[in-house]
mmCIF file with all atom_site columns, C-alpha atoms in Angstrom:
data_model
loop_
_atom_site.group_PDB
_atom_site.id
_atom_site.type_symbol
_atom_site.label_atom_id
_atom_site.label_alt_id
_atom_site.label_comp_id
_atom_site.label_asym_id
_atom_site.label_entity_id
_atom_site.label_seq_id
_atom_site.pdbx_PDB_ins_code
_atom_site.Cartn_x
_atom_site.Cartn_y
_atom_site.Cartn_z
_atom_site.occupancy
_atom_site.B_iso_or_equiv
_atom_site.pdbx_formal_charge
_atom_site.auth_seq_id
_atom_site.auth_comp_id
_atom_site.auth_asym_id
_atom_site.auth_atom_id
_atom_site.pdbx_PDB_model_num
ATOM 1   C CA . UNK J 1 1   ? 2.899   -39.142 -33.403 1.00 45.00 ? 285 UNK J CA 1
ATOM 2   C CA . UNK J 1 2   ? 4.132   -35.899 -34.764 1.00 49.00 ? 286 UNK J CA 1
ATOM 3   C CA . UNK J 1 3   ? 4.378   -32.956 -32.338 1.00 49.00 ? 287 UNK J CA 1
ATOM 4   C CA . UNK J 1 4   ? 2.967   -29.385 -34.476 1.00 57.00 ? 288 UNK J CA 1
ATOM 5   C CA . UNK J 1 5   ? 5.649   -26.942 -34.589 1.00 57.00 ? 289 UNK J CA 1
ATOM 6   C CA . UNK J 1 6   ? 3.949   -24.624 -32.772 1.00 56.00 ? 290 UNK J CA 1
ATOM 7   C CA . UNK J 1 7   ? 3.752   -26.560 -29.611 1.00 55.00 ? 291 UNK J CA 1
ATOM 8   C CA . UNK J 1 8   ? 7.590   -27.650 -29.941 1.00 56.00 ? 292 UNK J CA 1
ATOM 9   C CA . UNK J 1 9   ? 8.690   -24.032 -30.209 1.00 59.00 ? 293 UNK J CA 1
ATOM 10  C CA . UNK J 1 10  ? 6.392   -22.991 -27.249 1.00 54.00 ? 294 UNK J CA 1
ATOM 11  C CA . UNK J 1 11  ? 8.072   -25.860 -24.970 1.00 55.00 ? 295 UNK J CA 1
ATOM 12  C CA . UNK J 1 12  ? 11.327  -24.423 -25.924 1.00 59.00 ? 296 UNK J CA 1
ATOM 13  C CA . UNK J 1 13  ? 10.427  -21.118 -24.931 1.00 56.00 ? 297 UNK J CA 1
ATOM 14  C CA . UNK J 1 14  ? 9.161   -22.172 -21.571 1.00 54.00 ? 298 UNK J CA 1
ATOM 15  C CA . UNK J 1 15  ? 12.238  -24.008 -20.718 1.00 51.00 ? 299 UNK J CA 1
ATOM 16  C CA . UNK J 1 16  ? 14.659  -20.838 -21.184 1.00 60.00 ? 300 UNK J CA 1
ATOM 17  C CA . UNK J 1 17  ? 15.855  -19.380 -17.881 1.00 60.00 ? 301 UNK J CA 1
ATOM 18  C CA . UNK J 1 18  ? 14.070  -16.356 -18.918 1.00 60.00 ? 302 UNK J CA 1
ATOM 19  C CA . UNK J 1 19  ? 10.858  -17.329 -18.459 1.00 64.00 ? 303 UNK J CA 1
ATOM 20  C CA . UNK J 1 20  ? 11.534  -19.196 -14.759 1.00 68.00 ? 304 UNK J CA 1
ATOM 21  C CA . UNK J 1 21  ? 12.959  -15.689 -14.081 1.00 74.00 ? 305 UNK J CA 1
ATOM 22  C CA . UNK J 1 22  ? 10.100  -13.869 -15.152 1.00 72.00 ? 306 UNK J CA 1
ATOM 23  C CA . UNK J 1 23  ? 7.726   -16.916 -13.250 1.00 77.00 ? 307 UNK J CA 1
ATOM 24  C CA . UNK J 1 24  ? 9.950   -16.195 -10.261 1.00 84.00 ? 308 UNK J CA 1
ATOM 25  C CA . UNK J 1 25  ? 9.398   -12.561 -9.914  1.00 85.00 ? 309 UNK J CA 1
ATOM 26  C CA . UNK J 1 26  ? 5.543   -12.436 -10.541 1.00 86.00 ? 310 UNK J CA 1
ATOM 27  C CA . UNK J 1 27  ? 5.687   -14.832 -6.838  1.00 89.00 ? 311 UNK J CA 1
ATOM 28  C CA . UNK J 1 28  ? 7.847   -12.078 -5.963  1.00 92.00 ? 312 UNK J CA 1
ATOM 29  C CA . UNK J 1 29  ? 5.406   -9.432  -6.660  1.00 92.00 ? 313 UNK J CA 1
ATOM 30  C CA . UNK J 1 30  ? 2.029   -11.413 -5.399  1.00 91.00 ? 314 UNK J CA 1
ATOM 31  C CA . UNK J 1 31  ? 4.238   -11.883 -1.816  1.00 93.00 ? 315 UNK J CA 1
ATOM 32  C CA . UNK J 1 32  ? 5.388   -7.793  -1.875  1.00 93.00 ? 316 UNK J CA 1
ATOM 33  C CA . UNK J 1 33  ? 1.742   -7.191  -2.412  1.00 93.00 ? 317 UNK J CA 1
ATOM 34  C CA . UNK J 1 34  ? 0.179   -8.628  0.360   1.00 93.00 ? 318 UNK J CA 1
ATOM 35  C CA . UNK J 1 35  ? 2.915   -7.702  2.931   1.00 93.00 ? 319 UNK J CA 1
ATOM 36  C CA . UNK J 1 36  ? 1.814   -4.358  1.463   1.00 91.00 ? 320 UNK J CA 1
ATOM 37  C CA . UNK J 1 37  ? -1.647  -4.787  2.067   1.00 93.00 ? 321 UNK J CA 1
ATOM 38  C CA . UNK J 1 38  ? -1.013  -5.631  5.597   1.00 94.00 ? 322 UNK J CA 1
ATOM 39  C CA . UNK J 1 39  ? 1.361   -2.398  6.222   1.00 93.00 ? 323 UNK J CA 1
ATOM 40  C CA . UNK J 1 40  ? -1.633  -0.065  4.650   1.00 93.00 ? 324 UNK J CA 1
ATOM 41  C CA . UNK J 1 41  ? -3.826  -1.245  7.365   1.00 93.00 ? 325 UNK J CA 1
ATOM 42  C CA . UNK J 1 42  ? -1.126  -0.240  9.943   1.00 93.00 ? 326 UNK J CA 1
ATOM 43  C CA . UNK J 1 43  ? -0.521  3.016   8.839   1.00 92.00 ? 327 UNK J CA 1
ATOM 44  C CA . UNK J 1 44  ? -4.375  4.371   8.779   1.00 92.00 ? 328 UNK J CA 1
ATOM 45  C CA . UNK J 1 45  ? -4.855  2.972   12.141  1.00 90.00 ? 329 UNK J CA 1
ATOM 46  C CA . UNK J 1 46  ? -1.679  3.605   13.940  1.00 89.00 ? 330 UNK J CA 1
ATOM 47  C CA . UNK J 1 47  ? -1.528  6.736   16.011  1.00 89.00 ? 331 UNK J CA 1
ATOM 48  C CA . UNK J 1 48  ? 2.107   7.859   15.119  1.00 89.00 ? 332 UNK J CA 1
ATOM 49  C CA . UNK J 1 49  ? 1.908   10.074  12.332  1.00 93.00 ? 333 UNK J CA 1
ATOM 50  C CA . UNK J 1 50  ? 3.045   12.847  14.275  1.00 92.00 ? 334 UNK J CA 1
ATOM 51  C CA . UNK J 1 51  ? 4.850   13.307  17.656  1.00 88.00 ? 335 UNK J CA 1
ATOM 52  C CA . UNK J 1 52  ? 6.184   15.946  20.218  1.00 87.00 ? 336 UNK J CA 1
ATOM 53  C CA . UNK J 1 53  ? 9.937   16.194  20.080  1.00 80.00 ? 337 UNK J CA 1
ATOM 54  C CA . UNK J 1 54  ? 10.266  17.888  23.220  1.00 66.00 ? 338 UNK J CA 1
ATOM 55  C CA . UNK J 1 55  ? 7.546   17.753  26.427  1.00 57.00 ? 339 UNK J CA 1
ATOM 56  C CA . UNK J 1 56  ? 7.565   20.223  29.309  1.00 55.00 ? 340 UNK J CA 1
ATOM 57  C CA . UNK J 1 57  ? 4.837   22.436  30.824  1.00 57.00 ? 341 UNK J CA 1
ATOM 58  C CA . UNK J 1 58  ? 2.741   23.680  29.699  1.00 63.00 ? 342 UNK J CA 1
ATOM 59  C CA . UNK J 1 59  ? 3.004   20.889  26.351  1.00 67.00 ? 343 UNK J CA 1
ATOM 60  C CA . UNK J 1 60  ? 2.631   17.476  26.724  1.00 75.00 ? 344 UNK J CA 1
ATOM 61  C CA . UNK J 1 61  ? 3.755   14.796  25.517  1.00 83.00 ? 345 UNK J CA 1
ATOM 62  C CA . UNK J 1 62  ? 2.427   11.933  22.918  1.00 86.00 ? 346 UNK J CA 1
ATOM 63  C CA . UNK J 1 63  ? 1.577   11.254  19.397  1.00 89.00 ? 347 UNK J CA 1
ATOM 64  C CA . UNK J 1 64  ? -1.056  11.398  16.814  1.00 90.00 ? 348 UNK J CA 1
ATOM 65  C CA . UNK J 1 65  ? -2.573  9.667   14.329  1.00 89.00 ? 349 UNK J CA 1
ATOM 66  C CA . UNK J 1 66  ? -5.685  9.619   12.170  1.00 91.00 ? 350 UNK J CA 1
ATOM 67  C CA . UNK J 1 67  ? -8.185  8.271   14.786  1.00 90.00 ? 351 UNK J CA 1
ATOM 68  C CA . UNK J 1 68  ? -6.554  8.985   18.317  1.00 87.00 ? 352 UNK J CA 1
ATOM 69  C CA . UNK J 1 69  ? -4.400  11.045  19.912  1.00 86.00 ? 353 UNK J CA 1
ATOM 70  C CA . UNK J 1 70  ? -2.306  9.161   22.785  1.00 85.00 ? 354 UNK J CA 1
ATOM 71  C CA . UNK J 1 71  ? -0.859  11.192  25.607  1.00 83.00 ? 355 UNK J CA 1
ATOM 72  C CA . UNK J 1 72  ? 2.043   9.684   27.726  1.00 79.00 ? 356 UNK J CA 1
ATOM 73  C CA . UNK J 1 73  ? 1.093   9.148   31.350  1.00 71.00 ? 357 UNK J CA 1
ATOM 74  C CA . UNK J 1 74  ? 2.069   7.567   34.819  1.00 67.00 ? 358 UNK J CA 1
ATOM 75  C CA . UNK J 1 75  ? 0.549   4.301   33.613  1.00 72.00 ? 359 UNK J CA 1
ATOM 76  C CA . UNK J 1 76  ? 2.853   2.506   30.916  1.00 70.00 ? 360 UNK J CA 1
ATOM 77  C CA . UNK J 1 77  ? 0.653   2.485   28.352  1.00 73.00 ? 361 UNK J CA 1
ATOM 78  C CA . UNK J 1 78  ? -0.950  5.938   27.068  1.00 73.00 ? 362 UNK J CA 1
ATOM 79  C CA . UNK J 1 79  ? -3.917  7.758   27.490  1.00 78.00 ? 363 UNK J CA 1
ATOM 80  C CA . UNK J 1 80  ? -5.386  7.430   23.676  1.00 79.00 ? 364 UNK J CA 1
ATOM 81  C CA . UNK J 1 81  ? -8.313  9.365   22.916  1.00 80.00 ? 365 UNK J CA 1
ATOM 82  C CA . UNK J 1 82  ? -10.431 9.451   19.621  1.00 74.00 ? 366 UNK J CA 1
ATOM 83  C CA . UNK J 1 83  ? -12.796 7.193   17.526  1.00 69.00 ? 367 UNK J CA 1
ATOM 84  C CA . UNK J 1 84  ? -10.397 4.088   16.745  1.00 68.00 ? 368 UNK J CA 1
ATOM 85  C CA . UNK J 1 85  ? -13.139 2.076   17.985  1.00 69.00 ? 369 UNK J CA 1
ATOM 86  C CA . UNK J 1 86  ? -15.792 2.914   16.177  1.00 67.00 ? 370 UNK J CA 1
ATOM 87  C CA . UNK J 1 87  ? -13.820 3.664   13.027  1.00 71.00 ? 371 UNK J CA 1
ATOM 88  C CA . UNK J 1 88  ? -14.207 7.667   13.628  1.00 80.00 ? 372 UNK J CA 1
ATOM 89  C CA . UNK J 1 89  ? -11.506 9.965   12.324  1.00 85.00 ? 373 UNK J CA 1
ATOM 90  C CA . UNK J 1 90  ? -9.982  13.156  14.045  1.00 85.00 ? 374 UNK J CA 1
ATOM 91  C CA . UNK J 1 91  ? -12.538 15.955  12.205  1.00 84.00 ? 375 UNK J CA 1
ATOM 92  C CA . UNK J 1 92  ? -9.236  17.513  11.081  1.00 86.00 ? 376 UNK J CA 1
ATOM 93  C CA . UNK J 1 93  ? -8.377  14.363  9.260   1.00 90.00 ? 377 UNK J CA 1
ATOM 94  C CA . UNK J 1 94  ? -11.590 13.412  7.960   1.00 90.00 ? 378 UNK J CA 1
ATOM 95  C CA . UNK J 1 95  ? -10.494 13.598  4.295   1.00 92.00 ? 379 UNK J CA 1
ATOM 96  C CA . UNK J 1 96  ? -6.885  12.496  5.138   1.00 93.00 ? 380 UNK J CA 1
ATOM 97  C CA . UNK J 1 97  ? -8.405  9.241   6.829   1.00 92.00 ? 381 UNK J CA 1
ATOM 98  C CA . UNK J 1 98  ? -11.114 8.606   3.430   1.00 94.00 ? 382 UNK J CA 1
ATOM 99  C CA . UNK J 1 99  ? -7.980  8.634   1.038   1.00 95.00 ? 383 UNK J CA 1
ATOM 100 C CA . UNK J 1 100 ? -5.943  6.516   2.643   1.00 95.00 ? 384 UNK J CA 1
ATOM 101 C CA . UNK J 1 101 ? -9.139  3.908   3.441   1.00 94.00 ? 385 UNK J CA 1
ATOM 102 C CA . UNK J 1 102 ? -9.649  4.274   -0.359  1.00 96.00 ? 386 UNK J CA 1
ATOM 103 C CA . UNK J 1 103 ? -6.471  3.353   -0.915  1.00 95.00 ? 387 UNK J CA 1
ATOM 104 C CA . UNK J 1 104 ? -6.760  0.629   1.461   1.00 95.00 ? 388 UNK J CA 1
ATOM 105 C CA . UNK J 1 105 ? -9.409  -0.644  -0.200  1.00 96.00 ? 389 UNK J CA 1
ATOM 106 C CA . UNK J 1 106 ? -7.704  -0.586  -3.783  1.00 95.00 ? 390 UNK J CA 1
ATOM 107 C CA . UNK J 1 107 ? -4.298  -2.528  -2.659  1.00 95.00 ? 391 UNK J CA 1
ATOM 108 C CA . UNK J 1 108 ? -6.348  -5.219  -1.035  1.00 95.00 ? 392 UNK J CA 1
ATOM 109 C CA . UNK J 1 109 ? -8.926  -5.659  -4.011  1.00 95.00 ? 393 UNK J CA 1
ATOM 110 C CA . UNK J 1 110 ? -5.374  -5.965  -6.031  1.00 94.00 ? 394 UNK J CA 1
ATOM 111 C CA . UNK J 1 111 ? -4.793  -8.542  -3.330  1.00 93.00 ? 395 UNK J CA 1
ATOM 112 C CA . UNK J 1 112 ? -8.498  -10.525 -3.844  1.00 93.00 ? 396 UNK J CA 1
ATOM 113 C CA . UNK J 1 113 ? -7.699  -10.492 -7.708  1.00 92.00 ? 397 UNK J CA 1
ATOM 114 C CA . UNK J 1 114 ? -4.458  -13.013 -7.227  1.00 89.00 ? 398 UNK J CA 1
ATOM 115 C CA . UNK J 1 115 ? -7.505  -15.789 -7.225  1.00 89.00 ? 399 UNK J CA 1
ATOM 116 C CA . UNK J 1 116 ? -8.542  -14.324 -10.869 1.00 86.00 ? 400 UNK J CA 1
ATOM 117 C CA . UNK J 1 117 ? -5.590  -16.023 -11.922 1.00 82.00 ? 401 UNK J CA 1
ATOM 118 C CA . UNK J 1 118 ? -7.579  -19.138 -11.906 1.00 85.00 ? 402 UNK J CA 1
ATOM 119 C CA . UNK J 1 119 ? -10.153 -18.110 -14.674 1.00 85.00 ? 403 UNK J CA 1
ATOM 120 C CA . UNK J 1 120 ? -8.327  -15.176 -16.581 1.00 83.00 ? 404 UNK J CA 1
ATOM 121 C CA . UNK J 1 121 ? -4.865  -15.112 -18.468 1.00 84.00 ? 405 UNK J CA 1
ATOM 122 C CA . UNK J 1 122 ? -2.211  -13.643 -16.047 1.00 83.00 ? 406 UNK J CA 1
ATOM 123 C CA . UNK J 1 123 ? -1.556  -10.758 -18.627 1.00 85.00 ? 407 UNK J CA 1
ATOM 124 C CA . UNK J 1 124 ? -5.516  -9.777  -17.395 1.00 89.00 ? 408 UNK J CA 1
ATOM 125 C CA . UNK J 1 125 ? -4.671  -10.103 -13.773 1.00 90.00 ? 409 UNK J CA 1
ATOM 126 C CA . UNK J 1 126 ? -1.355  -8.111  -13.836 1.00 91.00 ? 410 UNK J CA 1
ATOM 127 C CA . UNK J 1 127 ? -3.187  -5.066  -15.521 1.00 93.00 ? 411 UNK J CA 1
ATOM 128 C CA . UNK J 1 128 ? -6.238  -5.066  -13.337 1.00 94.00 ? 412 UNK J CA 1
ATOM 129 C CA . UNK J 1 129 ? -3.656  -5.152  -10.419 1.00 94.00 ? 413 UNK J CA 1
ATOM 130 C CA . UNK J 1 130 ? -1.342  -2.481  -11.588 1.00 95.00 ? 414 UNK J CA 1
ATOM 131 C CA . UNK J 1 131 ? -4.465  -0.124  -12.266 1.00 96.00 ? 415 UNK J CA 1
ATOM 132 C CA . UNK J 1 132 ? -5.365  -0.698  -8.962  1.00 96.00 ? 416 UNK J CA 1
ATOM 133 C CA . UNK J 1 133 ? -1.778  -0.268  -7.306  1.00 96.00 ? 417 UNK J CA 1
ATOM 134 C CA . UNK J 1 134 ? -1.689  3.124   -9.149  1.00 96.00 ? 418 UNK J CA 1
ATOM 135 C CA . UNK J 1 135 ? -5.020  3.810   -7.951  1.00 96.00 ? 419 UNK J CA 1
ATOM 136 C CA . UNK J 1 136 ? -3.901  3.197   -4.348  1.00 96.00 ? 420 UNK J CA 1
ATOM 137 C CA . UNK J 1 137 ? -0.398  5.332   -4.386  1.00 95.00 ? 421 UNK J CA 1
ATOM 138 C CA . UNK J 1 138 ? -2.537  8.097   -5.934  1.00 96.00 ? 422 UNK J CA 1
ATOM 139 C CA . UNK J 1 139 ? -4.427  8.011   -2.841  1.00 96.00 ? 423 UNK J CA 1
ATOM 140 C CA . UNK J 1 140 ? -2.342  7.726   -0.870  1.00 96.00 ? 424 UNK J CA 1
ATOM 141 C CA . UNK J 1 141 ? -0.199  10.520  -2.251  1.00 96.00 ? 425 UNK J CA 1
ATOM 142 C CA . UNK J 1 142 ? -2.925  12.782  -1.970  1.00 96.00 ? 426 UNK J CA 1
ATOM 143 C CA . UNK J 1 143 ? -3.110  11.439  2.277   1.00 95.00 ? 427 UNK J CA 1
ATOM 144 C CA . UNK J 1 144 ? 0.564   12.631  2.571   1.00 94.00 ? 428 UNK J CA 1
ATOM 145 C CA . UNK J 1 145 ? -0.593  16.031  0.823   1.00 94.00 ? 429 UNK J CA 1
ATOM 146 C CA . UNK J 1 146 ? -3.744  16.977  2.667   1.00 94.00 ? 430 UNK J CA 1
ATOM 147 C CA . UNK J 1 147 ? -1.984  15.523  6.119   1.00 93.00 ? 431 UNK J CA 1
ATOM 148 C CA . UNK J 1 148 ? 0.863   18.393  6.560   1.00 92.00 ? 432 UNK J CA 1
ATOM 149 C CA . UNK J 1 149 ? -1.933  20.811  5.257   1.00 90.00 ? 433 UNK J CA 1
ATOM 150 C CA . UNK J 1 150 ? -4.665  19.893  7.951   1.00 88.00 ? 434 UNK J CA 1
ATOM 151 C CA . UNK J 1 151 ? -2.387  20.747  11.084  1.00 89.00 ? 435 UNK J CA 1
ATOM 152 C CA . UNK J 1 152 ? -3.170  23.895  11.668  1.00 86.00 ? 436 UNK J CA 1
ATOM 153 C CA . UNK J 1 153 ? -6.309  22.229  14.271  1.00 85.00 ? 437 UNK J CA 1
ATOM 154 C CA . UNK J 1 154 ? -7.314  22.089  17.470  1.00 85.00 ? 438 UNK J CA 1
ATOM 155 C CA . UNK J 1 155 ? -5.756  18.884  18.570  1.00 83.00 ? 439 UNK J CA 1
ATOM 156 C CA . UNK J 1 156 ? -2.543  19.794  16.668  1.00 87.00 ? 440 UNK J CA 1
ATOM 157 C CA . UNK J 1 157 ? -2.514  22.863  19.063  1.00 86.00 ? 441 UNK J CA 1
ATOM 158 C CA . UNK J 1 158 ? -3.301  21.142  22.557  1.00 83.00 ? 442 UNK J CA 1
ATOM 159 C CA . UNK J 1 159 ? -0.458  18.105  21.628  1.00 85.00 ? 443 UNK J CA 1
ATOM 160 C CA . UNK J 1 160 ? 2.371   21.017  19.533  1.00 85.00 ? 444 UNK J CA 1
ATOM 161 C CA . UNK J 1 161 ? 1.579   24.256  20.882  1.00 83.00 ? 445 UNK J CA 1
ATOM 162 C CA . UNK J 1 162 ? 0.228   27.477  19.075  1.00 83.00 ? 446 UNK J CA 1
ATOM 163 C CA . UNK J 1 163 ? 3.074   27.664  17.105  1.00 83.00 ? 447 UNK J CA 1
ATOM 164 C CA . UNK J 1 164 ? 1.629   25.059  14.793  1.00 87.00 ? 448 UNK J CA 1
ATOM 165 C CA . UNK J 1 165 ? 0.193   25.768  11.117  1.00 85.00 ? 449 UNK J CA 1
ATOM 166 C CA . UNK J 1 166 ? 0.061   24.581  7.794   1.00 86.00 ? 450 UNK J CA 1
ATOM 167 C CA . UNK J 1 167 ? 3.295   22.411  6.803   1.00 86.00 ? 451 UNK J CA 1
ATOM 168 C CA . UNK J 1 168 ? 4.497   24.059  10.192  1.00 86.00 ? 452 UNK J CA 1
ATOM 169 C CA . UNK J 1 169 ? 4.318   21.011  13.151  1.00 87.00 ? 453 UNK J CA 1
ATOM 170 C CA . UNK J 1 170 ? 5.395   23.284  15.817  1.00 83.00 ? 454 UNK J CA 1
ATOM 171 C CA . UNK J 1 171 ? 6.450   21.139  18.874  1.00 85.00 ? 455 UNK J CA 1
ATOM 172 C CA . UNK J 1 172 ? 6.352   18.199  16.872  1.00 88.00 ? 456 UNK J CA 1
ATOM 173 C CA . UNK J 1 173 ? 7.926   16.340  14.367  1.00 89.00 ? 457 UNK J CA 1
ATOM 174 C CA . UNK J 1 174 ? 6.421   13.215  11.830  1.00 91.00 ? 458 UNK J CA 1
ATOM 175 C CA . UNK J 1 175 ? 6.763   9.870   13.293  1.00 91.00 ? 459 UNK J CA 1
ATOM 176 C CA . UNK J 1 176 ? 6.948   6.581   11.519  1.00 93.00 ? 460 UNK J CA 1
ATOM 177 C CA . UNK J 1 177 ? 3.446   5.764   10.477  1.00 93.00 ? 461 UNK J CA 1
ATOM 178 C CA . UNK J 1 178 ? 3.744   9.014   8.006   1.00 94.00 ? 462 UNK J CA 1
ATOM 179 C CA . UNK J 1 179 ? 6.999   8.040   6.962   1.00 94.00 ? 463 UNK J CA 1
ATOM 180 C CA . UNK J 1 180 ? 6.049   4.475   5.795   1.00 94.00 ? 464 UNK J CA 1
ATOM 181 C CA . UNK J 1 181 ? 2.980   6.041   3.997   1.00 94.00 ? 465 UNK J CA 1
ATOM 182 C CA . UNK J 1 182 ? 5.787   8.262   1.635   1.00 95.00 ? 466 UNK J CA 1
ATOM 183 C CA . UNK J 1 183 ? 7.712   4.682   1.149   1.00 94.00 ? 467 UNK J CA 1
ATOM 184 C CA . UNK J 1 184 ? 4.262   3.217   0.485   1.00 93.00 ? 468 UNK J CA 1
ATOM 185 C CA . UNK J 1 185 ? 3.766   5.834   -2.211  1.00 94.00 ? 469 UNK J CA 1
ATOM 186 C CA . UNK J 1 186 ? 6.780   4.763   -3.962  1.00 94.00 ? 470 UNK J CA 1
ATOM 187 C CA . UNK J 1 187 ? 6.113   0.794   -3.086  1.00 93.00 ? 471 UNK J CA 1
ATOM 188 C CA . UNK J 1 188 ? 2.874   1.202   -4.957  1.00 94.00 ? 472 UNK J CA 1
ATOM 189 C CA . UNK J 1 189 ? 4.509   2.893   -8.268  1.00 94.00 ? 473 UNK J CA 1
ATOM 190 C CA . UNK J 1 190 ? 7.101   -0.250  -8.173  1.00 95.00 ? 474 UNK J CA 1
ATOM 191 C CA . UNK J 1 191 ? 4.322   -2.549  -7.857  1.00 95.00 ? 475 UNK J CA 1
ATOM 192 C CA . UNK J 1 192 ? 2.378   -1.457  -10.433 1.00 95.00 ? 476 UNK J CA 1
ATOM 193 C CA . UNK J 1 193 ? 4.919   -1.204  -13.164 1.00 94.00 ? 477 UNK J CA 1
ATOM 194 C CA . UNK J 1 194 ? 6.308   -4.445  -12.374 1.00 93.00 ? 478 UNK J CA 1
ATOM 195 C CA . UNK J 1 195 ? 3.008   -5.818  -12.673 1.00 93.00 ? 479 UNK J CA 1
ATOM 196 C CA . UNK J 1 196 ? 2.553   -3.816  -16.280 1.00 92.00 ? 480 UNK J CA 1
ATOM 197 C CA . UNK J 1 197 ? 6.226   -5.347  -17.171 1.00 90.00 ? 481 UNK J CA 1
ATOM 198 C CA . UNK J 1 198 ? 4.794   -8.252  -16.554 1.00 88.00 ? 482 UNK J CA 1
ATOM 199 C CA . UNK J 1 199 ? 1.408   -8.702  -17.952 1.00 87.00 ? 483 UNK J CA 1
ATOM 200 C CA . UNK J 1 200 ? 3.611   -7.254  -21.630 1.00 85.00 ? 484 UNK J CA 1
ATOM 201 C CA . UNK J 1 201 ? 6.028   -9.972  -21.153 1.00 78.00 ? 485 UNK J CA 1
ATOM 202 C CA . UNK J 1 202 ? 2.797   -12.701 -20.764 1.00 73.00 ? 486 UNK J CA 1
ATOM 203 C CA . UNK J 1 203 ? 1.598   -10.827 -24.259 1.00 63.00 ? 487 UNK J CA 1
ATOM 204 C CA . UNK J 1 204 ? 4.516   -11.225 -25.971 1.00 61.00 ? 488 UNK J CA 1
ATOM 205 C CA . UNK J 1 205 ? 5.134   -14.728 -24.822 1.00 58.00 ? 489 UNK J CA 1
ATOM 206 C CA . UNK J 1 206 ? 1.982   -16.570 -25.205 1.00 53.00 ? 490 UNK J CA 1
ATOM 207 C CA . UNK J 1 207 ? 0.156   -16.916 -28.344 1.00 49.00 ? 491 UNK J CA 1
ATOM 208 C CA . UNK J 1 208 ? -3.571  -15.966 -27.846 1.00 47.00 ? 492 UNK J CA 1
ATOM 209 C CA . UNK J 1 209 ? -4.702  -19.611 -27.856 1.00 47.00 ? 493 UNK J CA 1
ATOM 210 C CA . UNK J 1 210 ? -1.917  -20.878 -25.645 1.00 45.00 ? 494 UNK J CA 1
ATOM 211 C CA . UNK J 1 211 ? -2.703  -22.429 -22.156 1.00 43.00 ? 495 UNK J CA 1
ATOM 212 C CA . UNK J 1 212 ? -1.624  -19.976 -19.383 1.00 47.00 ? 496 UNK J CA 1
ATOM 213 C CA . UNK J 1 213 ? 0.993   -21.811 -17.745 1.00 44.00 ? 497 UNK J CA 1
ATOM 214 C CA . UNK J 1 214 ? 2.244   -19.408 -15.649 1.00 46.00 ? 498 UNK J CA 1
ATOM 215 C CA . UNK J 1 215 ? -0.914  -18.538 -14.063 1.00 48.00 ? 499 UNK J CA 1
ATOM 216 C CA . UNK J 1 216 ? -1.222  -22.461 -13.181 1.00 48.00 ? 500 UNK J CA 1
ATOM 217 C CA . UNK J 1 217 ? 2.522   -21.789 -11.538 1.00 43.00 ? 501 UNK J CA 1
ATOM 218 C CA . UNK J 1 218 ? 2.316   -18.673 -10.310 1.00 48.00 ? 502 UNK J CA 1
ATOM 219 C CA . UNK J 1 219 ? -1.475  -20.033 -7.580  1.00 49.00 ? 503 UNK J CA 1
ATOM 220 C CA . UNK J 1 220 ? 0.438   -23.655 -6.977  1.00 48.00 ? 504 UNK J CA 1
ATOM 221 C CA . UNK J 1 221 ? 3.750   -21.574 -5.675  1.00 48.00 ? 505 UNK J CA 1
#
């Protein structure tokens, strides 16, 4: 039984090293985008986007994030108040709290879609993905904008003093939580143009009426 030429060349091309590269990295990029997913949720609800960097009276001494603000005291763990528990922003951060949920909710919808590649070509699911992994560092983006801008506020002023003000932290400096939303930023640009790399590469690969073999790969790895 003869084999059509088509299907001979398309074996071929999905034995090349290539293509198990390209295979390889799109597990690569599912796996970077759910450890993502699970980082975004630490950073809105972690309260250590700012902290003091020195404590003494009258100041004290703590960090804040989004939802609380934790003071250090005698006890080892610290006095947090704010709305963490019933999902209530600081009013300052009201906005800065919305864009980053926003983008919450894009990188794990990105994260939901992986099952798409069940019932859609993976070219499909890599651009619906990417959009939403640029939607998400856009948001995000704007977060790290509006934060610095937002601390001239009350709470900034009883945890950094009155020297506080726009882009001005005063007694305090930015702790981790804000740092690892600016490497999120650029996470989410990486993300997404892999993902556009590689939803051209299934394009140019497949014919349009070719099975979708790495979308059979890329749910079994």
């Amino acid at each position: 039984m003869s084999v059509s030429p088509g299907l001979a060349d398309l074996s071929r091309l999905y034995q090349t090293e290539f293509v198990r590269s390209a295979r390889a990295v799109g597990v690569l990029w599912a796996v970077c985008t759910l450890c993502f997913a699970v980082i975004q949720v630490v950073i809105l609800v972690q309260p250590s986007w700012v902290g003091t960097t020195a404590s003494g009276p009258p100041l004290p001494s703590g960090t804040m994030g989004l939802f609380e603000v934790c003071l250090e005291s005698d006890w080892p763990v610290p006095d947090c108040r704010g709305g963490l528990s019933s999902l209530s922003p600081l009013p300052s951060f009201q906005s800065v709290a919305v864009l980053v949920g926003v983008s919450l909710w894009a990188v794990w919808t990105s994260v939901l879609c992986l099952c798409l590649f069940r019932f859609c070509s993976a070219a499909t699911v890599y651009k619906i993905c990417a959009w939403l992994q640029l939607t998400a560092g856009f948001c995000l983006a704007l977060a790290c904008l509006l934060f610095p801008d937002s601390w001239e506020s009350p709470e900034m002023r009883v945890l950094c003093g009155d020297s506080v003000g726009s882009f001005s932290p005063g007694n305090c400096s930015v702790h981790w939580a804000y740092i690892l939303a600016l490497l999120g930023i650029l996470d989410y640009a990486i993300l997404a143009t892999l993902a556009f790399v590689l939803a051209n590469r299934q394009d140019a690969l497949l014919p349009p009426d070719a099975p979708d073999v790495t979308a059979g790969l890329l749910m079994s790895a």
